[in-house]
GROMACS .gro file of C-alpha atoms in nm:
model
  391
    1UNK     CA    1   1.230   0.540  -4.779
    2UNK     CA    2   0.889   0.685  -4.692
    3UNK     CA    3   0.890   1.002  -4.483
    4UNK     CA    4   0.514   1.044  -4.448
    5UNK     CA    5   0.222   0.835  -4.325
    6UNK     CA    6  -0.028   0.654  -4.544
    7UNK     CA    7  -0.374   0.802  -4.596
    8UNK     CA    8  -0.540   0.554  -4.361
    9UNK     CA    9  -0.302   0.654  -4.080
   10UNK     CA   10  -0.372   1.025  -4.135
   11UNK     CA   11  -0.745   0.951  -4.136
   12UNK     CA   12  -0.698   0.771  -3.804
   13UNK     CA   13  -0.512   1.075  -3.672
   14UNK     CA   14  -0.783   1.316  -3.790
   15UNK     CA   15  -1.055   1.111  -3.620
   16UNK     CA   16  -0.862   1.109  -3.292
   17UNK     CA   17  -0.789   1.482  -3.308
   18UNK     CA   18  -1.157   1.552  -3.364
   19UNK     CA   19  -1.241   1.338  -3.060
   20UNK     CA   20  -0.988   1.526  -2.845
   21UNK     CA   21  -1.115   1.862  -2.964
   22UNK     CA   22  -1.470   1.772  -2.864
   23UNK     CA   23  -1.411   1.586  -2.538
   24UNK     CA   24  -1.089   1.703  -2.370
   25UNK     CA   25  -1.163   1.809  -2.009
   26UNK     CA   26  -1.151   2.185  -1.959
   27UNK     CA   27  -0.891   2.346  -1.736
   28UNK     CA   28  -1.145   2.433  -1.467
   29UNK     CA   29  -1.243   2.066  -1.441
   30UNK     CA   30  -0.893   1.922  -1.459
   31UNK     CA   31  -0.764   2.044  -1.126
   32UNK     CA   32  -0.397   2.005  -1.041
   33UNK     CA   33  -0.308   1.644  -0.980
   34UNK     CA   34  -0.023   1.492  -0.778
   35UNK     CA   35   0.071   1.128  -0.722
   36UNK     CA   36   0.074   1.204  -0.349
   37UNK     CA   37  -0.303   1.256  -0.357
   38UNK     CA   38  -0.515   0.997  -0.181
   39UNK     CA   39  -0.670   0.868  -0.500
   40UNK     CA   40  -0.709   0.927  -0.872
   41UNK     CA   41  -0.957   1.218  -0.910
   42UNK     CA   42  -1.305   1.138  -1.040
   43UNK     CA   43  -1.271   1.358  -1.350
   44UNK     CA   44  -0.960   1.158  -1.450
   45UNK     CA   45  -1.149   0.832  -1.406
   46UNK     CA   46  -1.431   0.966  -1.624
   47UNK     CA   47  -1.182   1.078  -1.888
   48UNK     CA   48  -1.017   0.733  -1.900
   49UNK     CA   49  -1.360   0.567  -1.919
   50UNK     CA   50  -1.462   0.792  -2.207
   51UNK     CA   51  -1.145   0.694  -2.395
   52UNK     CA   52  -1.216   0.326  -2.324
   53UNK     CA   53  -1.577   0.344  -2.442
   54UNK     CA   54  -1.474   0.511  -2.769
   55UNK     CA   55  -1.181   0.281  -2.845
   56UNK     CA   56  -0.914   0.547  -2.783
   57UNK     CA   57  -0.764   0.424  -2.455
   58UNK     CA   58  -0.526   0.162  -2.596
   59UNK     CA   59  -0.605   0.155  -2.970
   60UNK     CA   60  -0.412  -0.169  -3.031
   61UNK     CA   61  -0.656  -0.359  -2.809
   62UNK     CA   62  -0.977  -0.511  -2.947
   63UNK     CA   63  -1.292  -0.303  -2.882
   64UNK     CA   64  -1.396  -0.501  -2.573
   65UNK     CA   65  -1.070  -0.391  -2.409
   66UNK     CA   66  -1.076  -0.023  -2.497
   67UNK     CA   67  -0.925  -0.024  -2.843
   68UNK     CA   68  -0.992  -0.064  -3.213
   69UNK     CA   69  -0.731  -0.318  -3.330
   70UNK     CA   70  -0.497  -0.038  -3.441
   71UNK     CA   71  -0.168  -0.103  -3.618
   72UNK     CA   72   0.164  -0.014  -3.455
   73UNK     CA   73   0.190   0.298  -3.673
   74UNK     CA   74  -0.156   0.407  -3.563
   75UNK     CA   75  -0.049   0.348  -3.201
   76UNK     CA   76   0.245   0.579  -3.259
   77UNK     CA   77   0.021   0.851  -3.404
   78UNK     CA   78  -0.214   0.814  -3.106
   79UNK     CA   79   0.070   0.869  -2.859
   80UNK     CA   80   0.212   1.151  -3.070
   81UNK     CA   81  -0.115   1.346  -3.053
   82UNK     CA   82  -0.142   1.291  -2.678
   83UNK     CA   83   0.215   1.412  -2.637
   84UNK     CA   84   0.159   1.726  -2.843
   85UNK     CA   85  -0.121   1.827  -2.607
   86UNK     CA   86   0.036   1.700  -2.283
   87UNK     CA   87  -0.258   1.471  -2.223
   88UNK     CA   88  -0.253   1.163  -2.003
   89UNK     CA   89  -0.485   0.887  -2.113
   90UNK     CA   90  -0.456   0.740  -1.763
   91UNK     CA   91  -0.342   0.854  -1.420
   92UNK     CA   92  -0.266   0.490  -1.337
   93UNK     CA   93   0.002   0.430  -1.603
   94UNK     CA   94   0.145   0.108  -1.458
   95UNK     CA   95  -0.202  -0.033  -1.406
   96UNK     CA   96  -0.291   0.047  -1.764
   97UNK     CA   97   0.033  -0.022  -1.950
   98UNK     CA   98   0.177  -0.311  -1.749
   99UNK     CA   99  -0.075  -0.477  -1.516
  100UNK     CA  100  -0.380  -0.478  -1.746
  101UNK     CA  101  -0.160  -0.553  -2.048
  102UNK     CA  102  -0.005  -0.850  -1.867
  103UNK     CA  103  -0.349  -0.982  -1.773
  104UNK     CA  104  -0.462  -0.958  -2.135
  105UNK     CA  105  -0.151  -1.152  -2.241
  106UNK     CA  106  -0.130  -1.414  -1.965
  107UNK     CA  107  -0.454  -1.406  -1.765
  108UNK     CA  108  -0.757  -1.630  -1.787
  109UNK     CA  109  -1.075  -1.507  -1.952
  110UNK     CA  110  -1.227  -1.458  -1.608
  111UNK     CA  111  -0.925  -1.251  -1.495
  112UNK     CA  112  -0.941  -1.038  -1.807
  113UNK     CA  113  -1.301  -0.937  -1.740
  114UNK     CA  114  -1.291  -0.934  -1.359
  115UNK     CA  115  -0.967  -0.737  -1.328
  116UNK     CA  116  -0.826  -0.607  -1.659
  117UNK     CA  117  -1.147  -0.444  -1.783
  118UNK     CA  118  -1.206  -0.276  -1.447
  119UNK     CA  119  -0.849  -0.138  -1.451
  120UNK     CA  120  -0.889  -0.019  -1.809
  121UNK     CA  121  -1.220   0.150  -1.726
  122UNK     CA  122  -1.064   0.319  -1.420
  123UNK     CA  123  -1.306   0.145  -1.188
  124UNK     CA  124  -1.008   0.021  -0.987
  125UNK     CA  125  -0.636   0.106  -0.988
  126UNK     CA  126  -0.341  -0.134  -0.992
  127UNK     CA  127   0.030  -0.133  -0.913
  128UNK     CA  128   0.322  -0.363  -0.995
  129UNK     CA  129   0.487  -0.555  -0.710
  130UNK     CA  130   0.825  -0.654  -0.850
  131UNK     CA  131   1.126  -0.494  -0.678
  132UNK     CA  132   1.240  -0.597  -0.330
  133UNK     CA  133   1.513  -0.468  -0.097
  134UNK     CA  134   1.750  -0.735  -0.231
  135UNK     CA  135   1.600  -0.782  -0.575
  136UNK     CA  136   1.586  -0.468  -0.785
  137UNK     CA  137   1.748  -0.504  -1.125
  138UNK     CA  138   1.800  -0.873  -1.045
  139UNK     CA  139   1.433  -0.957  -1.012
  140UNK     CA  140   1.505  -1.331  -1.013
  141UNK     CA  141   1.654  -1.293  -0.664
  142UNK     CA  142   1.314  -1.208  -0.514
  143UNK     CA  143   1.234  -1.368  -0.177
  144UNK     CA  144   0.867  -1.289  -0.117
  145UNK     CA  145   0.718  -1.636  -0.086
  146UNK     CA  146   0.377  -1.788  -0.145
  147UNK     CA  147   0.285  -2.130  -0.007
  148UNK     CA  148  -0.018  -2.318  -0.138
  149UNK     CA  149  -0.273  -2.403   0.132
  150UNK     CA  150  -0.584  -2.562  -0.017
  151UNK     CA  151  -0.762  -2.307  -0.234
  152UNK     CA  152  -0.534  -2.025  -0.124
  153UNK     CA  153  -0.175  -1.906  -0.132
  154UNK     CA  154  -0.026  -1.768   0.190
  155UNK     CA  155   0.208  -1.480   0.108
  156UNK     CA  156   0.488  -1.341   0.325
  157UNK     CA  157   0.755  -1.090   0.226
  158UNK     CA  158   0.824  -0.733   0.123
  159UNK     CA  159   0.823  -0.518  -0.190
  160UNK     CA  160   0.974  -0.171  -0.231
  161UNK     CA  161   0.971   0.114  -0.487
  162UNK     CA  162   0.613   0.005  -0.561
  163UNK     CA  163   0.480   0.310  -0.745
  164UNK     CA  164   0.120   0.398  -0.666
  165UNK     CA  165   0.066   0.112  -0.421
  166UNK     CA  166  -0.071   0.348  -0.156
  167UNK     CA  167  -0.389   0.408  -0.359
  168UNK     CA  168  -0.397   0.085  -0.562
  169UNK     CA  169  -0.683  -0.161  -0.528
  170UNK     CA  170  -0.478  -0.458  -0.646
  171UNK     CA  171  -0.110  -0.550  -0.689
  172UNK     CA  172   0.031  -0.770  -0.964
  173UNK     CA  173   0.283  -0.941  -0.736
  174UNK     CA  174   0.578  -1.164  -0.821
  175UNK     CA  175   0.639  -1.433  -0.559
  176UNK     CA  176   0.855  -1.740  -0.512
  177UNK     CA  177   0.647  -2.058  -0.505
  178UNK     CA  178   0.929  -2.314  -0.539
  179UNK     CA  179   1.235  -2.222  -0.328
  180UNK     CA  180   1.424  -2.530  -0.450
  181UNK     CA  181   1.412  -2.432  -0.819
  182UNK     CA  182   1.683  -2.229  -0.999
  183UNK     CA  183   1.626  -1.859  -0.936
  184UNK     CA  184   1.471  -1.784  -1.279
  185UNK     CA  185   1.227  -2.066  -1.219
  186UNK     CA  186   0.994  -2.128  -0.929
  187UNK     CA  187   0.846  -1.777  -0.959
  188UNK     CA  188   0.471  -1.720  -0.987
  189UNK     CA  189   0.245  -1.416  -1.022
  190UNK     CA  190  -0.052  -1.335  -0.799
  191UNK     CA  191  -0.315  -1.064  -0.808
  192UNK     CA  192  -0.330  -0.946  -0.448
  193UNK     CA  193  -0.614  -0.710  -0.347
  194UNK     CA  194  -0.471  -0.448  -0.112
  195UNK     CA  195  -0.763  -0.472   0.131
  196UNK     CA  196  -0.675  -0.829   0.230
  197UNK     CA  197  -0.568  -0.874   0.594
  198UNK     CA  198  -0.191  -0.869   0.630
  199UNK     CA  199  -0.118  -0.618   0.350
  200UNK     CA  200   0.056  -0.301   0.474
  201UNK     CA  201   0.150  -0.011   0.245
  202UNK     CA  202   0.388   0.264   0.352
  203UNK     CA  203   0.442   0.548   0.102
  204UNK     CA  204   0.769   0.740   0.118
  205UNK     CA  205   0.914   1.045  -0.060
  206UNK     CA  206   1.205   1.057  -0.302
  207UNK     CA  207   1.501   1.296  -0.298
  208UNK     CA  208   1.387   1.457  -0.624
  209UNK     CA  209   1.040   1.539  -0.498
  210UNK     CA  210   0.994   1.520  -0.118
  211UNK     CA  211   0.623   1.607  -0.141
  212UNK     CA  212   0.546   1.340  -0.401
  213UNK     CA  213   0.463   1.018  -0.214
  214UNK     CA  214   0.456   0.783  -0.511
  215UNK     CA  215   0.696   0.512  -0.391
  216UNK     CA  216   0.587   0.254  -0.135
  217UNK     CA  217   0.710  -0.023   0.084
  218UNK     CA  218   0.459  -0.307   0.084
  219UNK     CA  219   0.459  -0.579   0.349
  220UNK     CA  220   0.280  -0.914   0.327
  221UNK     CA  221   0.227  -1.099   0.655
  222UNK     CA  222   0.033  -1.421   0.620
  223UNK     CA  223  -0.181  -1.278   0.340
  224UNK     CA  224  -0.425  -1.540   0.214
  225UNK     CA  225  -0.483  -1.499  -0.161
  226UNK     CA  226  -0.739  -1.706  -0.355
  227UNK     CA  227  -0.567  -1.958  -0.583
  228UNK     CA  228  -0.784  -1.833  -0.869
  229UNK     CA  229  -0.574  -1.513  -0.859
  230UNK     CA  230  -0.272  -1.697  -1.000
  231UNK     CA  231  -0.180  -1.531  -1.331
  232UNK     CA  232  -0.031  -1.767  -1.587
  233UNK     CA  233   0.119  -2.102  -1.490
  234UNK     CA  234   0.249  -2.197  -1.147
  235UNK     CA  235   0.629  -2.153  -1.125
  236UNK     CA  236   0.639  -2.003  -1.476
  237UNK     CA  237   0.619  -1.639  -1.372
  238UNK     CA  238   0.947  -1.539  -1.536
  239UNK     CA  239   0.774  -1.532  -1.875
  240UNK     CA  240   0.511  -1.298  -1.728
  241UNK     CA  241   0.790  -1.077  -1.590
  242UNK     CA  242   0.964  -1.041  -1.925
  243UNK     CA  243   0.628  -0.985  -2.094
  244UNK     CA  244   0.534  -0.718  -1.840
  245UNK     CA  245   0.852  -0.522  -1.902
  246UNK     CA  246   0.811  -0.571  -2.275
  247UNK     CA  247   0.476  -0.391  -2.258
  248UNK     CA  248   0.655  -0.104  -2.084
  249UNK     CA  249   0.937  -0.071  -2.337
  250UNK     CA  250   0.774  -0.094  -2.680
  251UNK     CA  251   0.722   0.281  -2.738
  252UNK     CA  252   0.910   0.400  -2.430
  253UNK     CA  253   1.145   0.609  -2.642
  254UNK     CA  254   0.859   0.846  -2.727
  255UNK     CA  255   0.850   0.963  -2.366
  256UNK     CA  256   1.220   1.046  -2.377
  257UNK     CA  257   1.172   1.232  -2.705
  258UNK     CA  258   0.900   1.438  -2.539
  259UNK     CA  259   1.128   1.525  -2.244
  260UNK     CA  260   1.403   1.626  -2.486
  261UNK     CA  261   1.158   1.857  -2.662
  262UNK     CA  262   1.084   2.014  -2.322
  263UNK     CA  263   1.456   2.069  -2.264
  264UNK     CA  264   1.496   2.232  -2.604
  265UNK     CA  265   1.201   2.459  -2.528
  266UNK     CA  266   1.321   2.568  -2.184
  267UNK     CA  267   1.701   2.558  -2.199
  268UNK     CA  268   1.838   2.900  -2.300
  269UNK     CA  269   2.214   2.880  -2.377
  270UNK     CA  270   2.414   3.164  -2.221
  271UNK     CA  271   2.774   3.054  -2.273
  272UNK     CA  272   2.984   2.874  -2.539
  273UNK     CA  273   2.962   2.557  -2.330
  274UNK     CA  274   2.585   2.594  -2.320
  275UNK     CA  275   2.568   2.637  -2.696
  276UNK     CA  276   2.769   2.318  -2.747
  277UNK     CA  277   2.543   2.131  -2.503
  278UNK     CA  278   2.233   2.269  -2.674
  279UNK     CA  279   2.363   2.158  -3.014
  280UNK     CA  280   2.426   1.809  -2.876
  281UNK     CA  281   2.073   1.809  -2.735
  282UNK     CA  282   1.932   1.893  -3.079
  283UNK     CA  283   2.133   1.613  -3.239
  284UNK     CA  284   2.035   1.361  -2.971
  285UNK     CA  285   1.668   1.452  -3.014
  286UNK     CA  286   1.684   1.406  -3.390
  287UNK     CA  287   1.884   1.083  -3.359
  288UNK     CA  288   1.635   0.939  -3.112
  289UNK     CA  289   1.338   1.019  -3.334
  290UNK     CA  290   1.509   0.881  -3.646
  291UNK     CA  291   1.623   0.559  -3.477
  292UNK     CA  292   1.281   0.528  -3.314
  293UNK     CA  293   1.108   0.569  -3.649
  294UNK     CA  294   1.330   0.300  -3.801
  295UNK     CA  295   1.248   0.062  -3.513
  296UNK     CA  296   0.881   0.144  -3.557
  297UNK     CA  297   0.900   0.054  -3.926
  298UNK     CA  298   1.064  -0.279  -3.847
  299UNK     CA  299   0.794  -0.359  -3.593
  300UNK     CA  300   0.523  -0.265  -3.845
  301UNK     CA  301   0.676  -0.521  -4.083
  302UNK     CA  302   0.656  -0.785  -3.810
  303UNK     CA  303   1.030  -0.795  -3.743
  304UNK     CA  304   1.142  -0.861  -3.386
  305UNK     CA  305   1.430  -0.635  -3.282
  306UNK     CA  306   1.456  -0.631  -2.903
  307UNK     CA  307   1.809  -0.491  -2.915
  308UNK     CA  308   1.693  -0.172  -3.087
  309UNK     CA  309   1.465  -0.099  -2.790
  310UNK     CA  310   1.769  -0.121  -2.563
  311UNK     CA  311   1.960   0.123  -2.784
  312UNK     CA  312   1.668   0.365  -2.781
  313UNK     CA  313   1.631   0.343  -2.403
  314UNK     CA  314   2.000   0.410  -2.337
  315UNK     CA  315   2.014   0.697  -2.587
  316UNK     CA  316   1.690   0.858  -2.472
  317UNK     CA  317   1.732   0.826  -2.096
  318UNK     CA  318   2.096   0.936  -2.093
  319UNK     CA  319   2.037   1.227  -2.334
  320UNK     CA  320   1.763   1.357  -2.104
  321UNK     CA  321   1.994   1.325  -1.805
  322UNK     CA  322   2.287   1.498  -1.977
  323UNK     CA  323   2.068   1.781  -2.104
  324UNK     CA  324   1.907   1.839  -1.764
  325UNK     CA  325   2.249   1.838  -1.597
  326UNK     CA  326   2.384   2.103  -1.834
  327UNK     CA  327   2.074   2.319  -1.785
  328UNK     CA  328   2.107   2.280  -1.408
  329UNK     CA  329   2.469   2.398  -1.403
  330UNK     CA  330   2.400   2.677  -1.650
  331UNK     CA  331   2.115   2.817  -1.439
  332UNK     CA  332   2.317   2.804  -1.116
  333UNK     CA  333   2.119   2.902  -0.806
  334UNK     CA  334   1.829   3.007  -1.027
  335UNK     CA  335   1.784   2.638  -1.112
  336UNK     CA  336   1.602   2.590  -0.782
  337UNK     CA  337   1.329   2.832  -0.892
  338UNK     CA  338   1.313   2.755  -1.263
  339UNK     CA  339   0.962   2.839  -1.390
  340UNK     CA  340   0.712   2.599  -1.540
  341UNK     CA  341   0.702   2.518  -1.908
  342UNK     CA  342   0.480   2.787  -2.059
  343UNK     CA  343   0.521   2.744  -2.431
  344UNK     CA  344   0.364   2.398  -2.449
  345UNK     CA  345   0.000   2.329  -2.358
  346UNK     CA  346  -0.088   2.169  -2.026
  347UNK     CA  347  -0.469   2.137  -2.029
  348UNK     CA  348  -0.477   1.882  -1.746
  349UNK     CA  349  -0.281   2.115  -1.516
  350UNK     CA  350  -0.027   1.843  -1.433
  351UNK     CA  351   0.214   1.968  -1.170
  352UNK     CA  352   0.492   1.730  -1.270
  353UNK     CA  353   0.533   1.936  -1.589
  354UNK     CA  354   0.618   2.247  -1.387
  355UNK     CA  355   0.928   2.131  -1.205
  356UNK     CA  356   1.252   2.323  -1.170
  357UNK     CA  357   1.583   2.219  -1.322
  358UNK     CA  358   1.702   2.053  -1.001
  359UNK     CA  359   1.394   1.832  -0.984
  360UNK     CA  360   1.413   1.752  -1.356
  361UNK     CA  361   1.776   1.648  -1.316
  362UNK     CA  362   1.715   1.427  -1.012
  363UNK     CA  363   1.409   1.270  -1.176
  364UNK     CA  364   1.617   1.187  -1.484
  365UNK     CA  365   1.797   0.912  -1.292
  366UNK     CA  366   1.474   0.714  -1.280
  367UNK     CA  367   1.488   0.689  -1.658
  368UNK     CA  368   1.828   0.517  -1.649
  369UNK     CA  369   1.704   0.269  -1.388
  370UNK     CA  370   1.334   0.188  -1.438
  371UNK     CA  371   1.240  -0.058  -1.708
  372UNK     CA  372   1.592  -0.207  -1.710
  373UNK     CA  373   1.904  -0.019  -1.605
  374UNK     CA  374   2.148   0.130  -1.856
  375UNK     CA  375   2.400  -0.136  -1.753
  376UNK     CA  376   2.156  -0.415  -1.837
  377UNK     CA  377   2.066  -0.247  -2.168
  378UNK     CA  378   2.436  -0.225  -2.259
  379UNK     CA  379   2.476  -0.596  -2.189
  380UNK     CA  380   2.188  -0.671  -2.427
  381UNK     CA  381   2.342  -0.444  -2.691
  382UNK     CA  382   2.684  -0.606  -2.646
  383UNK     CA  383   2.547  -0.955  -2.691
  384UNK     CA  384   2.275  -0.903  -2.953
  385UNK     CA  385   2.416  -0.618  -3.162
  386UNK     CA  386   2.793  -0.646  -3.126
  387UNK     CA  387   2.798  -1.023  -3.089
  388UNK     CA  388   3.028  -1.015  -2.787
  389UNK     CA  389   3.051  -1.328  -2.569
  390UNK     CA  390   2.848  -1.346  -2.250
  391UNK     CA  391   3.049  -1.222  -1.953
   0.00000   0.00000   0.00000
């Protein structure tokens, strides 16, 4: 067992820390940012572009796509240093981590340079058009359709819960192109610019943050999309879907570990029940980091272990939810006015790090839903870890 990083990894870390020390935007430049704003602020676009140009945006990528061919351990160190400082490398996380990543995996060379590079350089923003009113966790039930008409697809349908669509320039959209095929087949993926006629975006608030208009309904009415915007093979979009979510999940547990650290920092036990809950929170945090480190080691050795990602997601998301719930009840009415985190740095002045206990608790439900619900993760664990028969 090795409990420290190799010299080359620490050298990688030191180089990145030096870059952050020299280039991190100052607090007077990084004005408060909210997802309900009309667009990503210019300073944030410049920051993302600076990371891209220096190979620090997504280090695993080759240099032409904002990276430096980093190993998985170096990727972990990169995210760890960002987390320590509460730094976002992008204010368009789905565009960066899912849409651009999917284009690099499944797109043509033209699509990579026309769309992915522009997303990575923050020249345009992107959102993910997956969920529909009747197709949330069961994506294969989607009904938005695209019919080929010469050199175009004509798209009709609706998406919902589309984060960031209101200020996105393009949507990576999953559509049904063969209604006669089994539901996991006959799906294709289109890049749909949001300025095309027939695209309507309607942002709406959530119960956990009424002023944060991140979610959207998106309507497509006779939208004519160039056939060259087809990503991957026609009617083979399910592989793109699973690849897209895979990009989202690889180091997802680090985000939960960070939220648990926030809870440990802010939650002040005041009763025996609180002390017990706090102790459980400490153990969950340590367990998540240890299991995550083990999964990271397996991935560094080239071993595929999808089930471990499901275990980490269930543990992390539900530990955050349980901890926030206990803090909420412990604080009572004061939970509605719980102060911002003050003991951890926040150089980018991000207002989503200053929420009260009630908002933290309500937001925690997103973690048990997005990226694959806890129920779906438990099914994967049952089949792939416990060897139980398919239901």
